[in-house]
Amino acid sequence: MSGIAIVDERFCFEEETHLTVHKTSVFFPGDGFIVYDPKGELILRFDSYGPDSQPKDELVLMEASGKCLLTLLRKKPSLHQRWEGYLGEKMEDQEPIFSVCRSSIIGRSSVVAHVFGEPSEEYRIEGSFSQRCCTIYNASLASSSKERVATIKRKVDPLNNVTLGKDVFLLCLQPGFDGAFAMGLVLILDQMYGDDDDYIMPEVDPTPEDSSS
């Protein structure tokens, strides 16, 4: 896939890259996220400073230094749990660069992200975020089939081959896919579903690429 940045080109890696995501507990359980690259260097973070049981209407994804990369705002009222993403710190009258919502308000539904621009892009998220087992697909009309661009999965300790808890997981990026945008989607999924073990987003039929991986 192409390496066109949605949020920041610094997080579009030339090779497949596995980022390690930790759900942190600075003041309250699950009150933030920190993201490490394969070398163990901190590259992204999200700080909340409040109980994770309280719904949040504004999320700010930052780079390691604390500079704001992306502001995410919950739209109210919204039966589809609609969110909008803005580059940097949102300014008055600033237009969003993408929106995210559930595909249906009834029953099991996938999550759809629309990236605005020319051309526009559409991404679909299938699987179970609460179990850290879901896939992000590029489902743009320009594409003849869904293309897997990122995967969220549980992390396994390589020393003893033990699967770690859900507070530590992998965000696996295909070459060129914007990791900052992907992490923004993770923050929204966490607000939509958290650790709700009962909810599983419907899966899509695997593409030839998925079947061979």
mmCIF file with all atom_site columns, C-alpha atoms in Angstrom:
data_model
loop_
_atom_site.group_PDB
_atom_site.id
_atom_site.type_symbol
_atom_site.label_atom_id
_atom_site.label_alt_id
_atom_site.label_comp_id
_atom_site.label_asym_id
_atom_site.label_entity_id
_atom_site.label_seq_id
_atom_site.pdbx_PDB_ins_code
_atom_site.Cartn_x
_atom_site.Cartn_y
_atom_site.Cartn_z
_atom_site.occupancy
_atom_site.B_iso_or_equiv
_atom_site.pdbx_formal_charge
_atom_site.auth_seq_id
_atom_site.auth_comp_id
_atom_site.auth_asym_id
_atom_site.auth_atom_id
_atom_site.pdbx_PDB_model_num
ATOM 1   C CA . MET A 1 1   ? 0.000   0.000   0.000  1.00 0.00 ? 1   MET A CA 1
ATOM 2   C CA . SER A 1 2   ? 1.070   3.622   -0.383 1.00 0.00 ? 2   SER A CA 1
ATOM 3   C CA . GLY A 1 3   ? 2.714   5.535   2.420  1.00 0.00 ? 3   GLY A CA 1
ATOM 4   C CA . ILE A 1 4   ? 0.447   8.581   2.345  1.00 0.00 ? 4   ILE A CA 1
ATOM 5   C CA . ALA A 1 5   ? 0.141   10.051  5.829  1.00 0.00 ? 5   ALA A CA 1
ATOM 6   C CA . ILE A 1 6   ? -3.267  10.733  7.339  1.00 0.00 ? 6   ILE A CA 1
ATOM 7   C CA . VAL A 1 7   ? -1.940  12.252  10.580 1.00 0.00 ? 7   VAL A CA 1
ATOM 8   C CA . ASP A 1 8   ? 1.885   12.319  10.424 1.00 0.00 ? 8   ASP A CA 1
ATOM 9   C CA . GLU A 1 9   ? 4.307   10.841  7.881  1.00 0.00 ? 9   GLU A CA 1
ATOM 10  C CA . ARG A 1 10  ? 6.845   10.080  10.643 1.00 0.00 ? 10  ARG A CA 1
ATOM 11  C CA . PHE A 1 11  ? 4.628   7.185   11.689 1.00 0.00 ? 11  PHE A CA 1
ATOM 12  C CA . CYS A 1 12  ? 4.396   5.670   8.183  1.00 0.00 ? 12  CYS A CA 1
ATOM 13  C CA . PHE A 1 13  ? 7.021   2.928   8.289  1.00 0.00 ? 13  PHE A CA 1
ATOM 14  C CA . GLU A 1 14  ? 8.600   1.408   5.186  1.00 0.00 ? 14  GLU A CA 1
ATOM 15  C CA . GLU A 1 15  ? 8.434   -2.131  6.568  1.00 0.00 ? 15  GLU A CA 1
ATOM 16  C CA . GLU A 1 16  ? 5.799   -4.048  8.510  1.00 0.00 ? 16  GLU A CA 1
ATOM 17  C CA . THR A 1 17  ? 6.075   -2.702  12.047 1.00 0.00 ? 17  THR A CA 1
ATOM 18  C CA . HIS A 1 18  ? 4.770   -4.054  15.350 1.00 0.00 ? 18  HIS A CA 1
ATOM 19  C CA . LEU A 1 19  ? 4.126   -1.370  17.963 1.00 0.00 ? 19  LEU A CA 1
ATOM 20  C CA . THR A 1 20  ? 3.663   -2.372  21.612 1.00 0.00 ? 20  THR A CA 1
ATOM 21  C CA . VAL A 1 21  ? 0.737   -0.629  23.290 1.00 0.00 ? 21  VAL A CA 1
ATOM 22  C CA . HIS A 1 22  ? 0.434   -0.437  27.092 1.00 0.00 ? 22  HIS A CA 1
ATOM 23  C CA . LYS A 1 23  ? -2.770  0.611   28.816 1.00 0.00 ? 23  LYS A CA 1
ATOM 24  C CA . THR A 1 24  ? -1.339  2.542   31.739 1.00 0.00 ? 24  THR A CA 1
ATOM 25  C CA . SER A 1 25  ? -2.402  3.063   35.352 1.00 0.00 ? 25  SER A CA 1
ATOM 26  C CA . VAL A 1 26  ? -0.825  6.326   36.459 1.00 0.00 ? 26  VAL A CA 1
ATOM 27  C CA . PHE A 1 27  ? -3.627  7.523   38.745 1.00 0.00 ? 27  PHE A CA 1
ATOM 28  C CA . PHE A 1 28  ? -6.497  5.146   37.913 1.00 0.00 ? 28  PHE A CA 1
ATOM 29  C CA . PRO A 1 29  ? -6.647  1.728   36.202 1.00 0.00 ? 29  PRO A CA 1
ATOM 30  C CA . GLY A 1 30  ? -6.565  2.169   32.425 1.00 0.00 ? 30  GLY A CA 1
ATOM 31  C CA . ASP A 1 31  ? -6.287  5.956   32.481 1.00 0.00 ? 31  ASP A CA 1
ATOM 32  C CA . GLY A 1 32  ? -3.967  6.242   29.484 1.00 0.00 ? 32  GLY A CA 1
ATOM 33  C CA . PHE A 1 33  ? -1.921  4.568   26.762 1.00 0.00 ? 33  PHE A CA 1
ATOM 34  C CA . ILE A 1 34  ? 1.757   4.547   25.884 1.00 0.00 ? 34  ILE A CA 1
ATOM 35  C CA . VAL A 1 35  ? 3.132   3.185   22.609 1.00 0.00 ? 35  VAL A CA 1
ATOM 36  C CA . TYR A 1 36  ? 6.623   1.825   21.952 1.00 0.00 ? 36  TYR A CA 1
ATOM 37  C CA . ASP A 1 37  ? 8.354   1.110   18.656 1.00 0.00 ? 37  ASP A CA 1
ATOM 38  C CA . PRO A 1 38  ? 10.172  -2.220  18.052 1.00 0.00 ? 38  PRO A CA 1
ATOM 39  C CA . LYS A 1 39  ? 13.343  -0.743  19.598 1.00 0.00 ? 39  LYS A CA 1
ATOM 40  C CA . GLY A 1 40  ? 11.510  -0.017  22.848 1.00 0.00 ? 40  GLY A CA 1
ATOM 41  C CA . GLU A 1 41  ? 11.430  3.755   22.355 1.00 0.00 ? 41  GLU A CA 1
ATOM 42  C CA . LEU A 1 42  ? 8.332   5.688   23.431 1.00 0.00 ? 42  LEU A CA 1
ATOM 43  C CA . ILE A 1 43  ? 6.722   7.266   20.356 1.00 0.00 ? 43  ILE A CA 1
ATOM 44  C CA . LEU A 1 44  ? 3.056   7.971   21.223 1.00 0.00 ? 44  LEU A CA 1
ATOM 45  C CA . ARG A 1 45  ? 1.032   8.556   24.374 1.00 0.00 ? 45  ARG A CA 1
ATOM 46  C CA . PHE A 1 46  ? -2.418  9.392   25.662 1.00 0.00 ? 46  PHE A CA 1
ATOM 47  C CA . ASP A 1 47  ? -2.989  10.692  29.198 1.00 0.00 ? 47  ASP A CA 1
ATOM 48  C CA . SER A 1 48  ? -6.403  10.818  30.839 1.00 0.00 ? 48  SER A CA 1
ATOM 49  C CA . TYR A 1 49  ? -5.944  11.368  34.596 1.00 0.00 ? 49  TYR A CA 1
ATOM 50  C CA . GLY A 1 50  ? -9.422  10.127  35.401 1.00 0.00 ? 50  GLY A CA 1
ATOM 51  C CA . PRO A 1 51  ? -11.376 6.927   36.106 1.00 0.00 ? 51  PRO A CA 1
ATOM 52  C CA . ASP A 1 52  ? -11.798 4.876   32.928 1.00 0.00 ? 52  ASP A CA 1
ATOM 53  C CA . SER A 1 53  ? -15.438 4.210   33.877 1.00 0.00 ? 53  SER A CA 1
ATOM 54  C CA . GLN A 1 54  ? -16.303 7.784   32.924 1.00 0.00 ? 54  GLN A CA 1
ATOM 55  C CA . PRO A 1 55  ? -17.010 8.352   29.195 1.00 0.00 ? 55  PRO A CA 1
ATOM 56  C CA . LYS A 1 56  ? -14.699 10.918  27.657 1.00 0.00 ? 56  LYS A CA 1
ATOM 57  C CA . ASP A 1 57  ? -15.772 13.375  24.989 1.00 0.00 ? 57  ASP A CA 1
ATOM 58  C CA . GLU A 1 58  ? -12.289 14.628  23.989 1.00 0.00 ? 58  GLU A CA 1
ATOM 59  C CA . LEU A 1 59  ? -9.137  12.571  23.516 1.00 0.00 ? 59  LEU A CA 1
ATOM 60  C CA . VAL A 1 60  ? -5.694  13.925  22.668 1.00 0.00 ? 60  VAL A CA 1
ATOM 61  C CA . LEU A 1 61  ? -3.021  11.718  21.095 1.00 0.00 ? 61  LEU A CA 1
ATOM 62  C CA . MET A 1 62  ? 0.472   13.067  21.682 1.00 0.00 ? 62  MET A CA 1
ATOM 63  C CA . GLU A 1 63  ? 3.954   12.277  20.492 1.00 0.00 ? 63  GLU A CA 1
ATOM 64  C CA . ALA A 1 64  ? 6.567   11.311  23.103 1.00 0.00 ? 64  ALA A CA 1
ATOM 65  C CA . SER A 1 65  ? 7.471   14.941  23.869 1.00 0.00 ? 65  SER A CA 1
ATOM 66  C CA . GLY A 1 66  ? 3.857   15.800  24.728 1.00 0.00 ? 66  GLY A CA 1
ATOM 67  C CA . LYS A 1 67  ? 3.082   17.690  21.502 1.00 0.00 ? 67  LYS A CA 1
ATOM 68  C CA . CYS A 1 68  ? -0.505  17.162  20.347 1.00 0.00 ? 68  CYS A CA 1
ATOM 69  C CA . LEU A 1 69  ? -0.790  15.157  17.135 1.00 0.00 ? 69  LEU A CA 1
ATOM 70  C CA . LEU A 1 70  ? -4.496  14.461  17.004 1.00 0.00 ? 70  LEU A CA 1
ATOM 71  C CA . THR A 1 71  ? -7.647  15.629  18.781 1.00 0.00 ? 71  THR A CA 1
ATOM 72  C CA . LEU A 1 72  ? -10.643 13.275  18.851 1.00 0.00 ? 72  LEU A CA 1
ATOM 73  C CA . LEU A 1 73  ? -14.098 14.615  19.694 1.00 0.00 ? 73  LEU A CA 1
ATOM 74  C CA . ARG A 1 74  ? -17.254 12.633  20.428 1.00 0.00 ? 74  ARG A CA 1
ATOM 75  C CA . LYS A 1 75  ? -20.278 13.951  18.548 1.00 0.00 ? 75  LYS A CA 1
ATOM 76  C CA . LYS A 1 76  ? -23.473 14.286  20.621 1.00 0.00 ? 76  LYS A CA 1
ATOM 77  C CA . PRO A 1 77  ? -26.119 13.121  20.311 1.00 0.00 ? 77  PRO A CA 1
ATOM 78  C CA . SER A 1 78  ? -25.114 10.177  18.125 1.00 0.00 ? 78  SER A CA 1
ATOM 79  C CA . LEU A 1 79  ? -26.732 6.741   18.120 1.00 0.00 ? 79  LEU A CA 1
ATOM 80  C CA . HIS A 1 80  ? -23.847 5.479   15.964 1.00 0.00 ? 80  HIS A CA 1
ATOM 81  C CA . GLN A 1 81  ? -21.248 6.684   18.516 1.00 0.00 ? 81  GLN A CA 1
ATOM 82  C CA . ARG A 1 82  ? -19.737 9.085   15.998 1.00 0.00 ? 82  ARG A CA 1
ATOM 83  C CA . TRP A 1 83  ? -16.279 10.589  16.583 1.00 0.00 ? 83  TRP A CA 1
ATOM 84  C CA . GLU A 1 84  ? -14.308 13.142  14.563 1.00 0.00 ? 84  GLU A CA 1
ATOM 85  C CA . GLY A 1 85  ? -10.535 13.546  14.288 1.00 0.00 ? 85  GLY A CA 1
ATOM 86  C CA . TYR A 1 86  ? -8.663  16.860  13.950 1.00 0.00 ? 86  TYR A CA 1
ATOM 87  C CA . LEU A 1 87  ? -4.988  17.470  13.243 1.00 0.00 ? 87  LEU A CA 1
ATOM 88  C CA . GLY A 1 88  ? -3.132  18.864  16.263 1.00 0.00 ? 88  GLY A CA 1
ATOM 89  C CA . GLU A 1 89  ? -4.995  20.949  18.825 1.00 0.00 ? 89  GLU A CA 1
ATOM 90  C CA . LYS A 1 90  ? -8.444  21.709  17.463 1.00 0.00 ? 90  LYS A CA 1
ATOM 91  C CA . MET A 1 91  ? -8.945  25.337  16.539 1.00 0.00 ? 91  MET A CA 1
ATOM 92  C CA . GLU A 1 92  ? -12.235 27.185  16.103 1.00 0.00 ? 92  GLU A CA 1
ATOM 93  C CA . ASP A 1 93  ? -13.883 26.416  12.738 1.00 0.00 ? 93  ASP A CA 1
ATOM 94  C CA . GLN A 1 94  ? -11.269 23.735  11.984 1.00 0.00 ? 94  GLN A CA 1
ATOM 95  C CA . GLU A 1 95  ? -12.557 20.942  9.760  1.00 0.00 ? 95  GLU A CA 1
ATOM 96  C CA . PRO A 1 96  ? -12.080 17.278  10.755 1.00 0.00 ? 96  PRO A CA 1
ATOM 97  C CA . ILE A 1 97  ? -9.785  15.043  8.704  1.00 0.00 ? 97  ILE A CA 1
ATOM 98  C CA . PHE A 1 98  ? -11.781 11.887  9.434  1.00 0.00 ? 98  PHE A CA 1
ATOM 99  C CA . SER A 1 99  ? -14.860 10.536  11.199 1.00 0.00 ? 99  SER A CA 1
ATOM 100 C CA . VAL A 1 100 ? -15.491 7.193   12.908 1.00 0.00 ? 100 VAL A CA 1
ATOM 101 C CA . CYS A 1 101 ? -18.804 5.530   13.746 1.00 0.00 ? 101 CYS A CA 1
ATOM 102 C CA . ARG A 1 102 ? -20.522 2.181   14.167 1.00 0.00 ? 102 ARG A CA 1
ATOM 103 C CA . SER A 1 103 ? -22.013 0.916   10.915 1.00 0.00 ? 103 SER A CA 1
ATOM 104 C CA . SER A 1 104 ? -25.325 0.118   12.619 1.00 0.00 ? 104 SER A CA 1
ATOM 105 C CA . ILE A 1 105 ? -27.078 0.974   15.873 1.00 0.00 ? 105 ILE A CA 1
ATOM 106 C CA . ILE A 1 106 ? -28.719 -2.462  16.033 1.00 0.00 ? 106 ILE A CA 1
ATOM 107 C CA . GLY A 1 107 ? -26.986 -5.737  16.876 1.00 0.00 ? 107 GLY A CA 1
ATOM 108 C CA . ARG A 1 108 ? -23.462 -6.587  15.880 1.00 0.00 ? 108 ARG A CA 1
ATOM 109 C CA . SER A 1 109 ? -21.866 -3.951  13.691 1.00 0.00 ? 109 SER A CA 1
ATOM 110 C CA . SER A 1 110 ? -18.449 -3.092  12.360 1.00 0.00 ? 110 SER A CA 1
ATOM 111 C CA . VAL A 1 111 ? -16.763 0.266   12.862 1.00 0.00 ? 111 VAL A CA 1
ATOM 112 C CA . VAL A 1 112 ? -16.249 2.512   9.836  1.00 0.00 ? 112 VAL A CA 1
ATOM 113 C CA . ALA A 1 113 ? -13.710 5.321   9.478  1.00 0.00 ? 113 ALA A CA 1
ATOM 114 C CA . HIS A 1 114 ? -14.094 7.863   6.661  1.00 0.00 ? 114 HIS A CA 1
ATOM 115 C CA . VAL A 1 115 ? -10.990 9.885   5.793  1.00 0.00 ? 115 VAL A CA 1
ATOM 116 C CA . PHE A 1 116 ? -11.882 13.134  4.050  1.00 0.00 ? 116 PHE A CA 1
ATOM 117 C CA . GLY A 1 117 ? -9.934  14.503  1.102  1.00 0.00 ? 117 GLY A CA 1
ATOM 118 C CA . GLU A 1 118 ? -9.275  13.838  -2.574 1.00 0.00 ? 118 GLU A CA 1
ATOM 119 C CA . PRO A 1 119 ? -9.539  10.961  -2.896 1.00 0.00 ? 119 PRO A CA 1
ATOM 120 C CA . SER A 1 120 ? -11.457 10.041  0.236  1.00 0.00 ? 120 SER A CA 1
ATOM 121 C CA . GLU A 1 121 ? -10.794 6.717   1.937  1.00 0.00 ? 121 GLU A CA 1
ATOM 122 C CA . GLU A 1 122 ? -12.857 4.294   3.976  1.00 0.00 ? 122 GLU A CA 1
ATOM 123 C CA . TYR A 1 123 ? -11.587 1.847   6.592  1.00 0.00 ? 123 TYR A CA 1
ATOM 124 C CA . ARG A 1 124 ? -13.522 -0.919  8.348  1.00 0.00 ? 124 ARG A CA 1
ATOM 125 C CA . ILE A 1 125 ? -12.626 -2.518  11.656 1.00 0.00 ? 125 ILE A CA 1
ATOM 126 C CA . GLU A 1 126 ? -13.722 -6.099  12.272 1.00 0.00 ? 126 GLU A CA 1
ATOM 127 C CA . GLY A 1 127 ? -13.267 -8.456  15.229 1.00 0.00 ? 127 GLY A CA 1
ATOM 128 C CA . SER A 1 128 ? -13.158 -8.003  19.003 1.00 0.00 ? 128 SER A CA 1
ATOM 129 C CA . PHE A 1 129 ? -11.268 -5.040  20.401 1.00 0.00 ? 129 PHE A CA 1
ATOM 130 C CA . SER A 1 130 ? -12.112 -6.065  23.963 1.00 0.00 ? 130 SER A CA 1
ATOM 131 C CA . GLN A 1 131 ? -10.207 -9.319  23.315 1.00 0.00 ? 131 GLN A CA 1
ATOM 132 C CA . ARG A 1 132 ? -7.467  -7.414  21.429 1.00 0.00 ? 132 ARG A CA 1
ATOM 133 C CA . CYS A 1 133 ? -8.204  -9.388  18.286 1.00 0.00 ? 133 CYS A CA 1
ATOM 134 C CA . CYS A 1 134 ? -9.370  -7.227  15.394 1.00 0.00 ? 134 CYS A CA 1
ATOM 135 C CA . THR A 1 135 ? -8.291  -6.079  11.950 1.00 0.00 ? 135 THR A CA 1
ATOM 136 C CA . ILE A 1 136 ? -8.388  -2.734  10.144 1.00 0.00 ? 136 ILE A CA 1
ATOM 137 C CA . TYR A 1 137 ? -9.151  -2.962  6.420  1.00 0.00 ? 137 TYR A CA 1
ATOM 138 C CA . ASN A 1 138 ? -8.907  -0.387  3.670  1.00 0.00 ? 138 ASN A CA 1
ATOM 139 C CA . ALA A 1 139 ? -12.366 -0.649  2.121  1.00 0.00 ? 139 ALA A CA 1
ATOM 140 C CA . SER A 1 140 ? -12.173 2.354   -0.216 1.00 0.00 ? 140 SER A CA 1
ATOM 141 C CA . LEU A 1 141 ? -14.216 2.191   -3.401 1.00 0.00 ? 141 LEU A CA 1
ATOM 142 C CA . ALA A 1 142 ? -10.994 2.511   -5.408 1.00 0.00 ? 142 ALA A CA 1
ATOM 143 C CA . SER A 1 143 ? -9.898  -0.844  -4.029 1.00 0.00 ? 143 SER A CA 1
ATOM 144 C CA . SER A 1 144 ? -11.367 -3.973  -5.642 1.00 0.00 ? 144 SER A CA 1
ATOM 145 C CA . SER A 1 145 ? -11.191 -5.879  -2.333 1.00 0.00 ? 145 SER A CA 1
ATOM 146 C CA . LYS A 1 146 ? -10.582 -5.181  1.336  1.00 0.00 ? 146 LYS A CA 1
ATOM 147 C CA . GLU A 1 147 ? -6.898  -4.693  2.071  1.00 0.00 ? 147 GLU A CA 1
ATOM 148 C CA . ARG A 1 148 ? -5.601  -5.477  5.559  1.00 0.00 ? 148 ARG A CA 1
ATOM 149 C CA . VAL A 1 149 ? -3.620  -2.463  6.786  1.00 0.00 ? 149 VAL A CA 1
ATOM 150 C CA . ALA A 1 150 ? -3.318  -3.111  10.532 1.00 0.00 ? 150 ALA A CA 1
ATOM 151 C CA . THR A 1 151 ? -4.040  -5.740  13.154 1.00 0.00 ? 151 THR A CA 1
ATOM 152 C CA . ILE A 1 152 ? -4.579  -5.526  16.899 1.00 0.00 ? 152 ILE A CA 1
ATOM 153 C CA . LYS A 1 153 ? -3.600  -8.712  18.741 1.00 0.00 ? 153 LYS A CA 1
ATOM 154 C CA . ARG A 1 154 ? -2.466  -9.982  22.118 1.00 0.00 ? 154 ARG A CA 1
ATOM 155 C CA . LYS A 1 155 ? 1.258   -9.905  22.818 1.00 0.00 ? 155 LYS A CA 1
ATOM 156 C CA . VAL A 1 156 ? 3.155   -13.067 23.693 1.00 0.00 ? 156 VAL A CA 1
ATOM 157 C CA . ASP A 1 157 ? 6.193   -12.964 25.991 1.00 0.00 ? 157 ASP A CA 1
ATOM 158 C CA . PRO A 1 158 ? 8.995   -14.410 23.813 1.00 0.00 ? 158 PRO A CA 1
ATOM 159 C CA . LEU A 1 159 ? 10.931  -15.719 26.828 1.00 0.00 ? 159 LEU A CA 1
ATOM 160 C CA . ASN A 1 160 ? 8.286   -18.043 28.256 1.00 0.00 ? 160 ASN A CA 1
ATOM 161 C CA . ASN A 1 161 ? 5.709   -18.093 25.413 1.00 0.00 ? 161 ASN A CA 1
ATOM 162 C CA . VAL A 1 162 ? 2.950   -16.765 27.692 1.00 0.00 ? 162 VAL A CA 1
ATOM 163 C CA . THR A 1 163 ? 0.197   -14.503 26.370 1.00 0.00 ? 163 THR A CA 1
ATOM 164 C CA . LEU A 1 164 ? 0.240   -11.224 28.264 1.00 0.00 ? 164 LEU A CA 1
ATOM 165 C CA . GLY A 1 165 ? -2.823  -9.532  29.729 1.00 0.00 ? 165 GLY A CA 1
ATOM 166 C CA . LYS A 1 166 ? -5.109  -7.314  27.666 1.00 0.00 ? 166 LYS A CA 1
ATOM 167 C CA . ASP A 1 167 ? -3.410  -4.172  28.985 1.00 0.00 ? 167 ASP A CA 1
ATOM 168 C CA . VAL A 1 168 ? -0.399  -4.981  26.774 1.00 0.00 ? 168 VAL A CA 1
ATOM 169 C CA . PHE A 1 169 ? -1.026  -5.687  23.091 1.00 0.00 ? 169 PHE A CA 1
ATOM 170 C CA . LEU A 1 170 ? 0.434   -5.275  19.615 1.00 0.00 ? 170 LEU A CA 1
ATOM 171 C CA . LEU A 1 171 ? -0.597  -2.813  16.922 1.00 0.00 ? 171 LEU A CA 1
ATOM 172 C CA . CYS A 1 172 ? 0.792   -4.415  13.756 1.00 0.00 ? 172 CYS A CA 1
ATOM 173 C CA . LEU A 1 173 ? 1.087   -2.009  10.826 1.00 0.00 ? 173 LEU A CA 1
ATOM 174 C CA . GLN A 1 174 ? 1.438   -2.921  7.178  1.00 0.00 ? 174 GLN A CA 1
ATOM 175 C CA . PRO A 1 175 ? 4.112   -0.928  5.273  1.00 0.00 ? 175 PRO A CA 1
ATOM 176 C CA . GLY A 1 176 ? 3.068   2.682   4.715  1.00 0.00 ? 176 GLY A CA 1
ATOM 177 C CA . PHE A 1 177 ? -0.001  2.719   6.984  1.00 0.00 ? 177 PHE A CA 1
ATOM 178 C CA . ASP A 1 178 ? -0.038  5.704   9.349  1.00 0.00 ? 178 ASP A CA 1
ATOM 179 C CA . GLY A 1 179 ? 0.591   4.457   12.906 1.00 0.00 ? 179 GLY A CA 1
ATOM 180 C CA . ALA A 1 180 ? -0.640  7.698   14.477 1.00 0.00 ? 180 ALA A CA 1
ATOM 181 C CA . PHE A 1 181 ? -3.978  7.345   12.660 1.00 0.00 ? 181 PHE A CA 1
ATOM 182 C CA . ALA A 1 182 ? -4.155  3.680   13.710 1.00 0.00 ? 182 ALA A CA 1
ATOM 183 C CA . MET A 1 183 ? -3.535  4.625   17.342 1.00 0.00 ? 183 MET A CA 1
ATOM 184 C CA . GLY A 1 184 ? -6.273  7.243   17.094 1.00 0.00 ? 184 GLY A CA 1
ATOM 185 C CA . LEU A 1 185 ? -8.630  4.446   16.054 1.00 0.00 ? 185 LEU A CA 1
ATOM 186 C CA . VAL A 1 186 ? -7.467  2.405   19.062 1.00 0.00 ? 186 VAL A CA 1
ATOM 187 C CA . LEU A 1 187 ? -8.396  5.264   21.412 1.00 0.00 ? 187 LEU A CA 1
ATOM 188 C CA . ILE A 1 188 ? -11.873 5.481   19.873 1.00 0.00 ? 188 ILE A CA 1
ATOM 189 C CA . LEU A 1 189 ? -12.397 1.701   20.010 1.00 0.00 ? 189 LEU A CA 1
ATOM 190 C CA . ASP A 1 190 ? -11.423 1.765   23.676 1.00 0.00 ? 190 ASP A CA 1
ATOM 191 C CA . GLN A 1 191 ? -14.119 4.384   24.331 1.00 0.00 ? 191 GLN A CA 1
ATOM 192 C CA . MET A 1 192 ? -16.719 2.453   22.315 1.00 0.00 ? 192 MET A CA 1
ATOM 193 C CA . TYR A 1 193 ? -16.090 -1.023  23.712 1.00 0.00 ? 193 TYR A CA 1
ATOM 194 C CA . GLY A 1 194 ? -13.429 -0.931  26.433 1.00 0.00 ? 194 GLY A CA 1
ATOM 195 C CA . ASP A 1 195 ? -13.092 -4.420  27.895 1.00 0.00 ? 195 ASP A CA 1
ATOM 196 C CA . ASP A 1 196 ? -16.663 -5.500  27.130 1.00 0.00 ? 196 ASP A CA 1
ATOM 197 C CA . ASP A 1 197 ? -16.086 -9.222  26.551 1.00 0.00 ? 197 ASP A CA 1
ATOM 198 C CA . ASP A 1 198 ? -19.612 -9.724  25.224 1.00 0.00 ? 198 ASP A CA 1
ATOM 199 C CA . TYR A 1 199 ? -19.199 -7.592  22.093 1.00 0.00 ? 199 TYR A CA 1
ATOM 200 C CA . ILE A 1 200 ? -17.599 -8.904  18.920 1.00 0.00 ? 200 ILE A CA 1
ATOM 201 C CA . MET A 1 201 ? -17.640 -6.929  15.696 1.00 0.00 ? 201 MET A CA 1
ATOM 202 C CA . PRO A 1 202 ? -18.651 -9.095  12.717 1.00 0.00 ? 202 PRO A CA 1
ATOM 203 C CA . GLU A 1 203 ? -15.782 -10.506 10.711 1.00 0.00 ? 203 GLU A CA 1
ATOM 204 C CA . VAL A 1 204 ? -15.336 -10.191 6.972  1.00 0.00 ? 204 VAL A CA 1
ATOM 205 C CA . ASP A 1 205 ? -14.434 -12.948 4.551  1.00 0.00 ? 205 ASP A CA 1
ATOM 206 C CA . PRO A 1 206 ? -10.652 -13.155 4.234  1.00 0.00 ? 206 PRO A CA 1
ATOM 207 C CA . THR A 1 207 ? -9.035  -11.764 1.104  1.00 0.00 ? 207 THR A CA 1
ATOM 208 C CA . PRO A 1 208 ? -6.395  -13.820 -0.693 1.00 0.00 ? 208 PRO A CA 1
ATOM 209 C CA . GLU A 1 209 ? -3.791  -11.700 1.114  1.00 0.00 ? 209 GLU A CA 1
ATOM 210 C CA . ASP A 1 210 ? -5.246  -12.604 4.521  1.00 0.00 ? 210 ASP A CA 1
ATOM 211 C CA . SER A 1 211 ? -5.525  -16.301 3.673  1.00 0.00 ? 211 SER A CA 1
ATOM 212 C CA . SER A 1 212 ? -1.855  -16.522 2.788  1.00 0.00 ? 212 SER A CA 1
ATOM 213 C CA . SER A 1 213 ? -0.543  -14.644 5.831  1.00 0.00 ? 213 SER A CA 1
#
